[in-house]
PDB file of C-alpha atoms in Angstrom:
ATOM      1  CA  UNK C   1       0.367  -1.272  21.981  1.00  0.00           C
ATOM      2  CA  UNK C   2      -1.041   1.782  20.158  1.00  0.00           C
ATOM      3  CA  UNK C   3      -4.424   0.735  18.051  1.00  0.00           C
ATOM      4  CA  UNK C   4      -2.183   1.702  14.117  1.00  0.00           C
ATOM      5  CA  UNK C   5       0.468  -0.559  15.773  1.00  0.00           C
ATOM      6  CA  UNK C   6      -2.122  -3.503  15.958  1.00  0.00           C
ATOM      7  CA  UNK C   7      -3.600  -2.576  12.355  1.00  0.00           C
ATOM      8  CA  UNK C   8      -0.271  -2.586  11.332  1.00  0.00           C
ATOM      9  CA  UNK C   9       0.808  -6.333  12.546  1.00  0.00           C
ATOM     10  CA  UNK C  10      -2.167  -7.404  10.616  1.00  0.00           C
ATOM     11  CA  UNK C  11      -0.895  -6.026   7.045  1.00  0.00           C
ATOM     12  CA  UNK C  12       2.244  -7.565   8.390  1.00  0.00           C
ATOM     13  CA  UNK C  13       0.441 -10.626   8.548  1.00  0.00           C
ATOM     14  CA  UNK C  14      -1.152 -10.433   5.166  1.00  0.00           C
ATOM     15  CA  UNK C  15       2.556  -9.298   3.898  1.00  0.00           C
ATOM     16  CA  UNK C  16       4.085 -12.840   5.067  1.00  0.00           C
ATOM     17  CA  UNK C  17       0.859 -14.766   4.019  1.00  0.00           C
ATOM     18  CA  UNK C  18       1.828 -13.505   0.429  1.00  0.00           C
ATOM     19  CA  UNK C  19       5.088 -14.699   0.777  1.00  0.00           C
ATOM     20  CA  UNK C  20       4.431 -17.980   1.577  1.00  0.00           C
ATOM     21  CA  UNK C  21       1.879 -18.492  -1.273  1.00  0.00           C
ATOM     22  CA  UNK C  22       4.469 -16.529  -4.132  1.00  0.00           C
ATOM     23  CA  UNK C  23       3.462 -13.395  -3.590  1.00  0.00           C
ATOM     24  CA  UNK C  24       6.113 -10.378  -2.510  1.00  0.00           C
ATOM     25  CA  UNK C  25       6.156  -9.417   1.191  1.00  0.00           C
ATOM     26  CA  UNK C  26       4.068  -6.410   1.133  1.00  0.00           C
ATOM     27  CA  UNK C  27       0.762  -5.896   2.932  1.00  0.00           C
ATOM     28  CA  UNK C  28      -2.110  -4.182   3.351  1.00  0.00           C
ATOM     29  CA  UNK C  29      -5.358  -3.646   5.402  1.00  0.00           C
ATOM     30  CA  UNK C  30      -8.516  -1.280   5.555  1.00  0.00           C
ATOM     31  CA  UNK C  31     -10.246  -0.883   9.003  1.00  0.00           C
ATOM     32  CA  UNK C  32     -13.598   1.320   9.601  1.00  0.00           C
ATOM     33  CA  UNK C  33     -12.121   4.515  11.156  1.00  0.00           C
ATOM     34  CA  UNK C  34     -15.523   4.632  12.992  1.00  0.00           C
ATOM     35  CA  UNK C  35     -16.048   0.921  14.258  1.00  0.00           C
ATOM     36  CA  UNK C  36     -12.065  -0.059  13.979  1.00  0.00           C
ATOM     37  CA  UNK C  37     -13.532  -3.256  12.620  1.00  0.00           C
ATOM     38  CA  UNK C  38     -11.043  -4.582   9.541  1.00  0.00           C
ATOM     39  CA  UNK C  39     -12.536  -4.871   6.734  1.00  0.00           C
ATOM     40  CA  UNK C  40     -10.018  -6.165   4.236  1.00  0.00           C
ATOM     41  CA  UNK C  41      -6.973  -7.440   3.732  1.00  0.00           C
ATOM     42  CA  UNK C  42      -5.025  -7.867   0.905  1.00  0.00           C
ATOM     43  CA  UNK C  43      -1.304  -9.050  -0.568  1.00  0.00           C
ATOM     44  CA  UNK C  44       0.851  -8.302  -2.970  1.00  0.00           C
ATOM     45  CA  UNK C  45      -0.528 -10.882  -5.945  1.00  0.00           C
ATOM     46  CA  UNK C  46       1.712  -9.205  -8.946  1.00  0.00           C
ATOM     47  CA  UNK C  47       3.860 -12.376  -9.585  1.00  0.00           C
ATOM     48  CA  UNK C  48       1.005 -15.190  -8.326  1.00  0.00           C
ATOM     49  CA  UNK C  49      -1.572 -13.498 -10.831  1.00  0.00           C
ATOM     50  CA  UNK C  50       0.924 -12.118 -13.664  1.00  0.00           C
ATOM     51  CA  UNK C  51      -1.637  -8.835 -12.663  1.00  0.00           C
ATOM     52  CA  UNK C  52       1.340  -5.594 -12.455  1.00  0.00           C
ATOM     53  CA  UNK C  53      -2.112  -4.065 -11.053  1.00  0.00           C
ATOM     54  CA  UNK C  54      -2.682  -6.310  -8.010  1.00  0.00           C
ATOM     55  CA  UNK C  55      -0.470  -4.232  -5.413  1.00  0.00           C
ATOM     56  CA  UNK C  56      -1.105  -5.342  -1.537  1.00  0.00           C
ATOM     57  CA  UNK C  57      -3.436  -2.064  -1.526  1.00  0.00           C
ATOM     58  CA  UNK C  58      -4.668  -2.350  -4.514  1.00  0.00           C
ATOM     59  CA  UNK C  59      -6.089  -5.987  -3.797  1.00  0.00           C
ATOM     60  CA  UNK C  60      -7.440  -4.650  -0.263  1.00  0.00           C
ATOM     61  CA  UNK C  61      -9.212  -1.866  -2.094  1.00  0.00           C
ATOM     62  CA  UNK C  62     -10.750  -4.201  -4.097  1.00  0.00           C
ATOM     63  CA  UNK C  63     -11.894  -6.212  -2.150  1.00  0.00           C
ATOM     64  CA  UNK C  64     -13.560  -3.741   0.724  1.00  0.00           C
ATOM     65  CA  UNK C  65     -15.259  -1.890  -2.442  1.00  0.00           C
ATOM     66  CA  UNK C  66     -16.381  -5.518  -3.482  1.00  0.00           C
ATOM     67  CA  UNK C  67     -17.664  -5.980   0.360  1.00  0.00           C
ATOM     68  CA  UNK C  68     -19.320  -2.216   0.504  1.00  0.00           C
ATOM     69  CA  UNK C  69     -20.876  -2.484  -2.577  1.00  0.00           C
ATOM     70  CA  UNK C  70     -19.411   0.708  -3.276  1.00  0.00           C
ATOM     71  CA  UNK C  71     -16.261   2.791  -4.901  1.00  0.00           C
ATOM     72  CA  UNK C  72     -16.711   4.683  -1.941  1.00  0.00           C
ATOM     73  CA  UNK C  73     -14.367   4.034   0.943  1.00  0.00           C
ATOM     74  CA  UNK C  74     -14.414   7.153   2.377  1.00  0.00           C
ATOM     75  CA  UNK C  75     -14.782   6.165   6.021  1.00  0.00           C
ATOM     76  CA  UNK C  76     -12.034   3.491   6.010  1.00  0.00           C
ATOM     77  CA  UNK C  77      -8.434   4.025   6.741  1.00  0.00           C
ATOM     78  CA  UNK C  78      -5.375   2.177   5.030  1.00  0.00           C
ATOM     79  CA  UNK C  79      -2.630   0.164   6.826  1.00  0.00           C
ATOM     80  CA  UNK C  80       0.299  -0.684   4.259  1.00  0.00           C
ATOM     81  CA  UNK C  81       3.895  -2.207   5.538  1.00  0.00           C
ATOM     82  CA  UNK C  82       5.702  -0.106   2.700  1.00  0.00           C
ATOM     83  CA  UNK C  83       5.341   3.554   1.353  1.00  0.00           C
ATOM     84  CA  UNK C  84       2.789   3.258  -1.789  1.00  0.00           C
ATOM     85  CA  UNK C  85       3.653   3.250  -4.933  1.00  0.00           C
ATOM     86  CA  UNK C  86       1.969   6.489  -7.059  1.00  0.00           C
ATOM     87  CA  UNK C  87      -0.685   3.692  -8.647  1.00  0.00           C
ATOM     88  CA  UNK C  88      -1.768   2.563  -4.918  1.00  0.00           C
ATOM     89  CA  UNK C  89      -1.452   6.177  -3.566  1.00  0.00           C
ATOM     90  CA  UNK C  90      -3.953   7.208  -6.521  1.00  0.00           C
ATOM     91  CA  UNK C  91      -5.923   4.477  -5.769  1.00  0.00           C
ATOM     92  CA  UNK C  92      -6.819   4.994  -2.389  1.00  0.00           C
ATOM     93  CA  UNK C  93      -7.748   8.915  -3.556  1.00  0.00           C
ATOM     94  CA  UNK C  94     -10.062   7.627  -6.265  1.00  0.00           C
ATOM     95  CA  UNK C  95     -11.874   5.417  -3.456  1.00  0.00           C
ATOM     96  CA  UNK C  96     -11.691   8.766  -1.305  1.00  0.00           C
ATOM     97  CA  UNK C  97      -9.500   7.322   1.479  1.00  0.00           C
ATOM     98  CA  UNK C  98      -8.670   9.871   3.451  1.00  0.00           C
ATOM     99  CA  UNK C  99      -6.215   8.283   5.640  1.00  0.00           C
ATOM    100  CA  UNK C 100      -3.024   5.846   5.206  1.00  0.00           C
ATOM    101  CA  UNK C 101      -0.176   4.768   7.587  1.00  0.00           C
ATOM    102  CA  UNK C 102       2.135   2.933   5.695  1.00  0.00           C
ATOM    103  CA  UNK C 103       5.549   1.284   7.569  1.00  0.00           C
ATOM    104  CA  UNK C 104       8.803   1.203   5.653  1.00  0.00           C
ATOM    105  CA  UNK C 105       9.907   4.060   3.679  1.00  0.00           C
ATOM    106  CA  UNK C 106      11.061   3.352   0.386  1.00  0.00           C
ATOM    107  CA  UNK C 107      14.156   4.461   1.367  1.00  0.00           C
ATOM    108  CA  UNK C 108      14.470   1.682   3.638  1.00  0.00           C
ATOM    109  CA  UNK C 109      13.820  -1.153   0.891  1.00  0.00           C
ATOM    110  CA  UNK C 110      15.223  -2.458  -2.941  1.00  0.00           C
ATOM    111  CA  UNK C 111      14.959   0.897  -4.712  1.00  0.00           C
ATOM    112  CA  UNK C 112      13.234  -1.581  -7.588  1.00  0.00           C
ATOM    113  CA  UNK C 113      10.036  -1.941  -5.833  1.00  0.00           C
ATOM    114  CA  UNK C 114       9.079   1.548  -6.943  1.00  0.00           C
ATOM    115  CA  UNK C 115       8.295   3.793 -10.077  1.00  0.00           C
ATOM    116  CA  UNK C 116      10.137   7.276  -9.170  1.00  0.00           C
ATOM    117  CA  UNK C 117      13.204   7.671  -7.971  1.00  0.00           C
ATOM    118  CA  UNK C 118      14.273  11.221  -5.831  1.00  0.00           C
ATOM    119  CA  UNK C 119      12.799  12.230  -2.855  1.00  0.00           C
ATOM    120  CA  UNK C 120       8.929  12.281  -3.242  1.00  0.00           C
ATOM    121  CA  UNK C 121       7.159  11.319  -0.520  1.00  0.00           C
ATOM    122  CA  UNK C 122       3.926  10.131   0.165  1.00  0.00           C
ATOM    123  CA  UNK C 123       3.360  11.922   3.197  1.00  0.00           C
ATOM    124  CA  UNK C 124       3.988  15.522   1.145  1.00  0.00           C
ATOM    125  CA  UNK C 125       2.164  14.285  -2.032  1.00  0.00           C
ATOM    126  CA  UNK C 126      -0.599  13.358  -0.244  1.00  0.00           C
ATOM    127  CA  UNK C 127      -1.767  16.467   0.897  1.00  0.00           C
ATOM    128  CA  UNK C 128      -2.135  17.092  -2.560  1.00  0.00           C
ATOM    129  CA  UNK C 129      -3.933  14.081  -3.894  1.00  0.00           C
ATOM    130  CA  UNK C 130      -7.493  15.383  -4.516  1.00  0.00           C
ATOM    131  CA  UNK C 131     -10.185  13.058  -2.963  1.00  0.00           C
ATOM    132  CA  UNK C 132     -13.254  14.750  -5.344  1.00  0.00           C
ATOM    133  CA  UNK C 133     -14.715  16.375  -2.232  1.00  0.00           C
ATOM    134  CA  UNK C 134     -12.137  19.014  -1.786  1.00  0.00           C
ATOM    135  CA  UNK C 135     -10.887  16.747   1.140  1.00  0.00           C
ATOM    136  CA  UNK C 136      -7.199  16.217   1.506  1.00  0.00           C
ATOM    137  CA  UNK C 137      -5.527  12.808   2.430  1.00  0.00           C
ATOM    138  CA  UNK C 138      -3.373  12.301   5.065  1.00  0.00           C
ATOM    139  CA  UNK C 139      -0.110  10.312   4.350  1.00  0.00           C
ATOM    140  CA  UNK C 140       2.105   9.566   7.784  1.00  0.00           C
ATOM    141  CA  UNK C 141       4.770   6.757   8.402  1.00  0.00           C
ATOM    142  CA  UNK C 142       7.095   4.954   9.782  1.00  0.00           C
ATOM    143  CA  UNK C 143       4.412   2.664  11.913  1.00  0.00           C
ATOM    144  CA  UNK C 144       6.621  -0.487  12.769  1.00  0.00           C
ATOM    145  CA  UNK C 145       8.875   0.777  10.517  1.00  0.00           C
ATOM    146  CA  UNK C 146      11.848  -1.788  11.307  1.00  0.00           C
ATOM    147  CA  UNK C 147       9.564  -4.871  10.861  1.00  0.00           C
ATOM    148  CA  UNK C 148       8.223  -3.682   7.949  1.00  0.00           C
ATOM    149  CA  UNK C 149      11.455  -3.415   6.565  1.00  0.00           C
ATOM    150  CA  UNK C 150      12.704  -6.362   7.124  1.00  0.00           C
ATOM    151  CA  UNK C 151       9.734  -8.155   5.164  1.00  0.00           C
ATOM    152  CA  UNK C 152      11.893  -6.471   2.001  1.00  0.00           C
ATOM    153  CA  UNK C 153      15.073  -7.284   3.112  1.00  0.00           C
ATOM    154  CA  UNK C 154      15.649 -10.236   0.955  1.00  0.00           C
ATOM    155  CA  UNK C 155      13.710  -9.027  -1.676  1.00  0.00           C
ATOM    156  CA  UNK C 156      15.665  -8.262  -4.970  1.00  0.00           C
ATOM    157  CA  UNK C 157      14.296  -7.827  -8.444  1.00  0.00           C
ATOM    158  CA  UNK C 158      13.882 -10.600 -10.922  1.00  0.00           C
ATOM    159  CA  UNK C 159      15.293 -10.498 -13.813  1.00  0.00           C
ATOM    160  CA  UNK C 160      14.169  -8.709 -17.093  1.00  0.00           C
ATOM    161  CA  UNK C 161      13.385 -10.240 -20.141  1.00  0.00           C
ATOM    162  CA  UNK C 162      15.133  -8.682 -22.837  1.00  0.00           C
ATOM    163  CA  UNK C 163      12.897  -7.850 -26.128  1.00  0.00           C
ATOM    164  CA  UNK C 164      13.034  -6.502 -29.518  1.00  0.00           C
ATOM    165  CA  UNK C 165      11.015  -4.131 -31.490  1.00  0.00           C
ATOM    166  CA  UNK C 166      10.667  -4.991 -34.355  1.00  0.00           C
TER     167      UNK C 166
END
């Protein structure tokens, strides 16, 4: 098995984990790119913490910058099971990630899971995602794709509540 393969079964891992406990079926992991040591994992926490910020990556970023003592993740690389969102793909380029392998493509999942519609792609925007040091990120999927996928397959969005303005 190829070394993102095994990173990758771990965000799987953290993906069910949040399932079980609430959560939606999306994880995520950072792992030193120089030791291959993991250094966090995280769920998706949106509907266990009423938080629309705690994303899978989001809560992984967190909690490696937590670990570092630092906002500066710049030698870690990030394992998602779905295509980020533009809030978790701007995350990881404020914490100067410069690498991400994500699993399903959001064309594979509930189109609801994500704030654009069309076909952007994180592997094209992130060449242009500016990492403060002139560095580019790199964006590349499709790692266990199929299992990644079928995390999502069940997953359909709740419903809204409907509101007035006054």
């Amino acid at each position: 098995m190829q070394q993102r393969e095994a990173y990758m079964k771990i965000a799987i891992q953290a993906a069910m984990d949040s399932s079980k406990n609430g959560g939606v079926a999306i994880g995520a992991v950072l792992v030193d790119a120089a030791t291959g040591e993991v250094v966090a994992t995280g769920g998706s926490q949106v509907r266990i913490s009423k938080d629309p910020t705690a994303h899978a990556e989001i809560t992984a970023i967190r909690t490696a910058a937590k670990l570092r003592s630092t906002d500066d993740l710049s030698g870690l690389i990030l394992f998602s099971t779905l295509e980020p969102c533009h809030m978790c793909l701007s995350a990881a380029a404020w914490a100067r990630v410069p690498q991400i392998f994500f699993g399903a493509y959001r064309k594979n999942v509930d189109e609801t899971l994500f704030d654009i519609k069309g076909d952007f792609s994180d592997e094209q925007e992130g060449k242009r995602m500016n990492l403060r040091e002139n560095l580019t990120m790199k964006v590349s999927g499709g790692v266990l794709e199929a299992e990644c996928a079928e995390l999502l397959a069940t997953y359909h969005e709740p419903p809204k509540h409907a509101f007035k303005i006054a």
